[in-house]
Short mmCIF file of C-alpha atoms and ligand atoms in Angstrom, two decimals:
data_model
loop_
_atom_site.label_atom_id
_atom_site.label_comp_id
_atom_site.label_asym_id
_atom_site.label_seq_id
_atom_site.Cartn_x
_atom_site.Cartn_y
_atom_site.Cartn_z
CA MET E 220 -167.85 113.12 90.93
CA SER E 221 -170.50 113.99 88.30
CA THR E 222 -173.86 114.62 89.17
CA PRO E 223 -176.59 112.77 86.84
CA ALA E 224 -178.32 115.42 85.06
CA ASN E 225 -181.60 114.20 86.15
CA SER E 226 -180.97 113.92 89.88
CA PRO E 227 -182.65 116.18 92.32
CA ARG E 228 -180.50 119.30 93.30
CA SER E 229 -180.16 121.13 96.57
CA PRO E 230 -184.10 120.74 97.40
CA GLU E 231 -184.72 123.88 99.70
CA ARG E 232 -182.83 126.67 100.93
CA PRO E 233 -182.61 126.54 104.76
CA ARG E 234 -185.13 128.95 106.53
CA VAL E 235 -183.59 132.48 107.38
CA VAL E 236 -183.08 132.43 111.15
CA GLY E 237 -182.06 136.01 112.20
CA ARG E 238 -181.37 137.43 115.62
CA PHE E 239 -181.54 140.49 117.94
CA ALA E 240 -178.25 140.68 119.95
CA PRO E 241 -178.52 143.79 122.09
CA THR E 242 -176.05 144.53 124.69
CA PRO E 243 -177.83 145.94 127.82
CA SER E 244 -175.52 148.64 128.85
CA GLY E 245 -178.11 151.63 128.29
CA ARG E 246 -181.35 152.63 126.76
CA MET E 247 -182.06 151.66 123.03
CA HIS E 248 -181.17 154.62 120.86
CA LEU E 249 -182.30 155.27 117.23
CA GLY E 250 -179.00 153.43 115.96
CA ASN E 251 -180.20 150.29 117.75
CA ALA E 252 -183.53 150.47 116.60
CA PHE E 253 -182.51 150.87 112.81
CA SER E 254 -180.03 147.83 113.01
CA ALA E 255 -183.06 145.89 114.97
CA LEU E 256 -185.70 146.86 112.12
CA MET E 257 -183.35 145.70 109.51
CA ALA E 258 -182.52 142.50 111.07
CA TRP E 259 -186.41 141.83 111.93
CA LEU E 260 -187.17 142.78 108.04
CA GLY E 261 -184.43 140.61 106.59
CA ALA E 262 -185.45 137.62 108.47
CA ARG E 263 -189.41 138.10 108.22
CA SER E 264 -189.47 139.14 104.95
CA ALA E 265 -188.04 135.91 103.82
CA GLY E 266 -190.30 133.92 106.12
CA GLY E 267 -187.90 133.63 108.55
CA SER E 268 -187.82 133.72 112.48
CA MET E 269 -185.92 135.63 115.01
CA VAL E 270 -184.06 134.86 118.08
CA MET E 271 -183.47 137.17 121.04
CA ARG E 272 -180.17 136.88 122.72
CA VAL E 273 -179.12 139.40 125.49
CA GLU E 274 -175.28 139.86 125.36
CA ASP E 275 -174.71 140.43 128.88
CA LEU E 276 -171.29 139.04 129.29
CA ASP E 277 -169.91 141.88 131.54
CA PRO E 278 -171.85 141.74 134.75
CA ARG E 279 -170.39 145.06 135.62
CA ALA E 280 -171.76 147.21 132.60
CA GLN E 281 -174.82 145.55 132.31
CA SER E 282 -178.35 144.56 133.84
CA ARG E 283 -181.58 142.65 133.56
CA GLU E 284 -183.33 145.89 134.20
CA ARG E 285 -181.89 147.25 131.01
CA ALA E 286 -182.40 144.09 129.07
CA ASP E 287 -186.09 144.22 129.99
CA LEU E 288 -186.30 148.02 128.90
CA LEU E 289 -184.51 147.00 125.43
CA MET E 290 -187.03 144.17 124.89
CA ARG E 291 -190.13 146.18 125.62
CA ASP E 292 -188.75 149.11 123.35
CA LEU E 293 -188.42 146.54 120.60
CA ALA E 294 -191.90 145.27 121.19
CA TRP E 295 -193.23 148.86 121.12
CA LEU E 296 -191.59 149.36 117.62
CA GLY E 297 -193.47 146.19 116.55
CA LEU E 298 -190.54 144.01 116.48
CA ASN E 299 -190.98 140.45 117.84
CA TRP E 300 -189.05 137.18 118.06
CA ASP E 301 -189.88 133.53 118.28
CA GLU E 302 -186.88 132.21 120.54
CA GLY E 303 -185.47 133.43 123.63
CA PRO E 304 -184.55 135.57 125.23
CA PHE E 305 -181.36 133.92 125.83
CA TYR E 306 -178.70 135.30 128.35
CA GLN E 307 -174.97 135.27 127.47
CA SER E 308 -174.51 135.55 131.20
CA GLU E 309 -176.05 132.09 131.75
CA ARG E 310 -174.19 130.52 129.12
CA THR E 311 -170.67 130.62 130.46
CA GLU E 312 -170.50 126.72 130.65
CA VAL E 313 -171.04 126.61 126.86
CA TYR E 314 -168.11 129.06 126.54
CA GLU E 315 -165.85 127.32 128.82
CA GLN E 316 -166.15 124.17 126.69
CA VAL E 317 -165.70 125.78 123.46
CA LEU E 318 -162.49 127.49 124.86
CA ALA E 319 -161.48 124.08 126.19
CA ARG E 320 -161.65 122.66 122.81
CA LEU E 321 -159.50 125.44 121.29
CA GLU E 322 -156.93 125.34 124.13
CA GLY E 323 -156.85 121.49 123.57
CA ALA E 324 -155.81 121.86 119.97
CA GLY E 325 -152.92 124.22 120.76
CA LEU E 326 -154.84 127.14 119.26
CA THR E 327 -154.73 129.61 121.94
CA TYR E 328 -152.14 131.23 124.58
CA PRO E 329 -152.02 133.43 127.42
CA CYS E 330 -151.33 136.89 126.93
CA PHE E 331 -149.97 139.26 129.88
CA CYS E 332 -149.98 142.36 127.94
CA THR E 333 -151.27 145.27 130.03
CA ARG E 334 -153.42 147.85 128.13
CA SER E 335 -150.74 150.42 127.99
CA GLN E 336 -148.12 147.73 126.41
CA LEU E 337 -150.78 146.94 124.11
CA HIS E 338 -151.05 150.66 123.00
CA ALA E 339 -147.37 151.23 122.84
CA ALA E 340 -146.63 148.03 120.73
CA SER E 341 -149.86 148.75 118.48
CA ALA E 342 -149.75 148.72 114.67
CA PRO E 343 -151.93 150.69 112.30
CA HIS E 344 -155.63 150.02 114.03
CA ALA E 345 -157.72 147.10 112.78
CA SER E 346 -160.70 147.96 110.91
CA ASP E 347 -162.95 148.18 113.97
CA GLY E 348 -160.79 150.73 115.58
CA THR E 349 -158.93 147.99 117.84
CA TYR E 350 -155.08 147.67 117.66
CA VAL E 351 -153.41 144.94 115.79
CA TYR E 352 -151.96 142.56 117.96
CA GLN E 353 -148.27 142.19 117.50
CA GLY E 354 -147.80 138.69 118.84
CA THR E 355 -145.91 139.83 122.18
CA CYS E 356 -146.77 136.63 124.18
CA ARG E 357 -147.28 134.30 121.41
CA ASN E 358 -143.98 132.36 122.14
CA LEU E 359 -143.46 132.63 125.52
CA SER E 360 -141.79 129.47 127.11
CA ALA E 361 -143.62 127.46 129.55
CA SER E 362 -141.27 128.56 132.35
CA GLU E 363 -142.08 132.52 131.30
CA VAL E 364 -145.80 131.77 131.64
CA ALA E 365 -145.61 130.18 134.98
CA GLU E 366 -143.46 133.01 136.19
CA ARG E 367 -145.94 135.72 134.72
CA MET E 368 -148.81 133.82 136.19
CA LEU E 369 -147.59 134.80 139.57
CA ALA E 370 -147.93 138.43 138.92
CA ARG E 371 -150.83 138.62 136.62
CA GLN E 372 -153.91 137.05 135.39
CA PRO E 373 -153.81 136.46 131.71
CA ALA E 374 -156.10 136.88 128.74
CA THR E 375 -156.51 134.20 126.41
CA ARG E 376 -155.86 134.74 122.58
CA LEU E 377 -156.53 132.73 119.51
CA ARG E 378 -153.57 132.18 117.19
CA VAL E 379 -154.46 133.29 113.52
CA PRO E 380 -152.63 131.73 110.72
CA SER E 381 -149.31 133.83 109.67
CA ALA E 382 -149.39 136.42 107.07
CA GLY E 383 -148.58 134.20 103.80
CA ASP E 384 -150.83 131.49 105.08
CA PRO E 385 -154.21 131.49 102.55
CA ARG E 386 -156.20 130.04 105.64
CA GLY E 387 -155.95 133.50 107.40
CA THR E 388 -157.25 135.52 104.42
CA ILE E 389 -160.93 135.49 104.85
CA GLU E 390 -163.61 136.79 102.34
CA VAL E 391 -166.98 138.07 103.55
CA HIS E 392 -169.86 138.40 101.17
CA ASP E 393 -171.76 141.07 102.86
CA LEU E 394 -175.43 141.69 101.54
CA VAL E 395 -175.08 145.30 101.71
CA TYR E 396 -171.46 146.19 101.40
CA GLY E 397 -170.35 143.61 99.01
CA VAL E 398 -167.03 141.52 99.35
CA HIS E 399 -164.78 142.46 102.43
CA VAL E 400 -161.47 140.57 102.68
CA GLU E 401 -159.35 140.52 105.56
CA THR E 402 -155.95 138.90 106.15
CA LEU E 403 -156.24 138.10 109.83
CA ALA E 404 -152.44 138.27 110.73
CA ARG E 405 -152.24 141.81 108.97
CA ASP E 406 -155.65 143.16 110.05
CA CYS E 407 -156.16 142.24 113.75
CA GLY E 408 -153.49 139.68 114.60
CA ASP E 409 -154.33 137.14 117.34
CA PHE E 410 -157.49 137.96 118.99
CA LEU E 411 -159.01 137.89 122.30
CA VAL E 412 -161.33 134.96 123.36
CA ARG E 413 -161.18 135.63 127.04
CA ARG E 414 -160.37 138.67 128.87
CA SER E 415 -157.99 139.02 131.91
CA ASP E 416 -160.72 139.39 134.11
CA GLY E 417 -162.25 136.13 133.03
CA VAL E 418 -165.27 137.59 130.93
CA PHE E 419 -165.51 135.89 127.55
CA ALA E 420 -164.78 138.12 124.64
CA TYR E 421 -167.48 139.18 122.21
CA GLN E 422 -165.73 137.32 119.18
CA LEU E 423 -166.02 133.89 120.94
CA ALA E 424 -169.60 134.40 122.38
CA VAL E 425 -171.23 135.73 119.54
CA SER E 426 -169.72 133.03 117.04
CA VAL E 427 -170.84 130.25 119.35
CA ASP E 428 -174.30 131.54 120.18
CA ASP E 429 -175.03 132.16 116.55
CA ALA E 430 -173.91 128.69 115.50
CA LEU E 431 -175.50 127.02 118.38
CA MET E 432 -178.61 129.12 118.11
CA GLY E 433 -179.09 128.28 114.35
CA VAL E 434 -178.93 131.70 113.42
CA ASN E 435 -178.00 131.99 109.59
CA GLN E 436 -178.45 135.70 108.92
CA VAL E 437 -176.56 138.36 110.89
CA VAL E 438 -177.61 141.83 110.72
CA ARG E 439 -176.03 144.51 112.50
CA GLY E 440 -174.18 147.93 112.29
CA ARG E 441 -171.30 148.37 109.78
CA ASP E 442 -168.96 149.22 112.48
CA LEU E 443 -168.92 145.23 113.06
CA LEU E 444 -168.04 144.38 109.42
CA GLY E 445 -164.32 143.84 110.14
CA SER E 446 -165.32 141.21 112.89
CA ALA E 447 -167.20 139.17 110.43
CA ALA E 448 -163.78 137.68 109.12
CA ARG E 449 -162.76 136.92 112.82
CA GLN E 450 -166.03 135.41 113.35
CA THR E 451 -165.91 133.15 110.26
CA TYR E 452 -162.40 132.16 110.80
CA LEU E 453 -163.52 131.04 114.40
CA LEU E 454 -166.62 129.26 113.25
CA GLY E 455 -164.41 127.22 110.73
CA LEU E 456 -162.21 126.12 113.54
CA LEU E 457 -165.18 124.86 115.18
CA GLY E 458 -166.59 123.12 112.27
CA PHE E 459 -169.70 125.44 111.67
CA ASP E 460 -170.71 127.30 108.49
CA ALA E 461 -170.49 131.25 108.90
CA PRO E 462 -173.99 132.83 108.62
CA ALA E 463 -174.78 135.32 106.03
CA TYR E 464 -173.60 138.82 106.97
CA ALA E 465 -175.75 142.11 106.30
CA HIS E 466 -173.97 145.31 107.92
CA VAL E 467 -176.04 148.21 107.93
CA PRO E 468 -175.26 151.79 107.74
CA LEU E 469 -174.48 153.75 110.85
CA LEU E 470 -176.61 156.71 112.19
CA VAL E 471 -174.36 159.70 112.65
CA ALA E 472 -174.88 163.55 113.81
CA PRO E 473 -174.72 166.26 111.48
CA ASP E 474 -171.08 166.68 112.13
CA GLY E 475 -170.34 163.14 111.17
CA ARG E 476 -170.06 161.88 114.61
CA ARG E 477 -171.47 158.47 115.40
CA LEU E 478 -174.69 158.86 117.40
CA SER E 479 -174.16 157.33 120.81
CA LYS E 480 -175.57 156.49 124.04
CA ARG E 481 -174.62 160.08 124.95
CA GLU E 482 -177.31 161.69 122.66
CA ARG E 483 -180.11 161.16 125.50
CA ASP E 484 -182.82 162.65 123.36
CA LEU E 485 -182.65 160.24 120.71
CA ASP E 486 -183.16 157.09 122.95
CA LEU E 487 -186.11 155.47 122.97
CA GLY E 488 -186.96 156.21 126.42
CA ALA E 489 -186.99 160.01 125.89
CA LEU E 490 -188.81 159.89 122.17
CA ARG E 491 -191.75 157.70 123.93
CA GLU E 492 -191.94 160.04 126.68
CA GLU E 493 -192.26 162.89 124.06
CA GLY E 494 -195.12 161.12 122.56
CA VAL E 495 -193.20 160.08 119.19
CA ARG E 496 -195.14 157.24 117.76
CA PRO E 497 -193.31 154.06 116.64
CA GLU E 498 -194.82 154.02 112.98
CA ARG E 499 -193.04 157.46 112.88
CA ILE E 500 -189.73 156.27 113.99
CA VAL E 501 -189.96 153.16 111.77
CA GLY E 502 -191.17 155.35 108.87
CA ARG E 503 -188.02 157.91 109.15
CA LEU E 504 -185.62 155.03 109.44
CA ALA E 505 -187.10 153.08 106.28
CA ALA E 506 -186.94 156.33 104.27
CA ALA E 507 -183.27 156.67 105.26
CA VAL E 508 -182.53 153.37 103.08
CA GLY E 509 -184.85 154.00 100.32
CA LEU E 510 -187.64 151.76 101.57
CA VAL E 511 -190.53 154.13 101.67
CA ASP E 512 -190.89 157.94 100.68
CA ALA E 513 -189.80 160.51 102.99
CA GLY E 514 -192.61 161.64 105.47
CA THR E 515 -194.59 158.10 105.53
CA ASP E 516 -195.35 156.90 108.86
CA ILE E 517 -195.31 153.02 108.76
CA SER E 518 -195.30 149.74 110.93
CA PRO E 519 -192.67 146.95 110.48
CA ILE E 520 -195.24 144.52 109.10
CA GLU E 521 -196.33 147.13 106.57
CA LEU E 522 -192.81 147.57 105.59
CA LEU E 523 -192.34 143.77 104.73
CA SER E 524 -193.56 144.11 101.02
CA GLU E 525 -191.20 147.02 100.51
CA PHE E 526 -188.02 145.47 102.01
CA SER E 527 -185.14 144.04 100.01
CA TRP E 528 -181.33 143.89 100.63
CA GLU E 529 -180.78 145.35 96.89
CA THR E 530 -182.58 148.33 98.20
CA ILE E 531 -180.56 148.78 101.16
CA SER E 532 -177.38 148.22 99.34
CA ARG E 533 -178.22 151.02 97.02
CA HIS E 534 -178.58 153.29 100.11
CA ASN E 535 -175.82 152.19 102.10
CA SER E 536 -174.22 155.54 103.11
CA ASP E 537 -174.25 156.62 106.88
CA ILE E 538 -177.57 158.22 107.85
CA VAL E 539 -177.44 161.67 109.15
CA VAL E 540 -179.67 162.41 111.97
CA GLY E 541 -180.31 166.02 112.45
CA ASP E 542 -182.99 167.85 114.54
CA GLU E 543 -185.50 167.58 111.97
CA PHE E 544 -185.08 163.57 111.55
CA LEU E 545 -188.54 162.78 113.35
CA LEU E 546 -190.57 165.42 112.15
N1 LIG D 207 -174.21 143.09 121.05
C1 LIG D 207 -173.68 143.94 119.95
C2 LIG D 207 -174.11 145.41 120.22
O1 LIG D 207 -175.16 145.50 120.89
C3 LIG D 207 -173.83 143.48 118.53
C4 LIG D 207 -173.05 142.24 118.32
C5 LIG D 207 -173.36 141.74 117.02
O2 LIG D 207 -174.36 141.92 116.59
O3 LIG D 207 -172.81 140.71 116.49
O4 LIG D 207 -173.74 146.22 119.72
#
């Protein structure tokens, strides 16, 4: 169908809605602060808004107290939000409904594999460090399922299209790392949507929440770049558009190891106690991706005019954090 030359075209671009999606399993560290800063700048520099979603799906590993601390640390850095906090732990009914839809469409199946079976049968690892599922439980008969149910509570997996099916090859256009293509059958296999202990899987909850909360720009560490294909696929099945993705560099120790919660001295609790100012932290993180000169102390608001995804994409190697990083 042709469009008359003088008809109005795609009027306005939708407003950017970004999000913070912390998992409250410990104190925020410098790496989380960096992703949060990029998420905030990405949305606010485009005049957009921010949603706060606490990813506390696993009740054994996470707590409200930790979530409160994370939110206070973000506020202390100068990062605010407009909606939320929403708690994933309070949204299980929503995930139940979505899972029922997928189950009803025959897109899922129960998986009885134990951790050691998964390891033994594992193909080369998927891009995010997990194994590629080999489909062991994909074609169990109804009687096999019934029999195994007696012994073990299953997890639930989503069927991905088989290797030659173009619907299973997903192209992600990342604002920082460019085009990333995954073929789901080869790169991850049928993936978990619910764990065997009943906890909903990250891929399901995060996709559903981003869609239902109107999030259209997802900013997070590049360790999750591989997940974007799974999430795009799942969103498509549910009839939603995928958000724009911007994965950002990771913070690493001088020996190349990823900074982790174990580096206590780099968590925001310790840094605040030491008297480090938020403008120092924000300035050093911003300088690492070329937004300001080294040695600048600056607030997130002052950084808004300096921010662009183009700049970040030119400085997208991992950020080495040595002893002198915050000096
Ligand atoms: N909750 C995840 C984390 O704290 C982030 C998930 C996401 O951004 O998609 O690492």
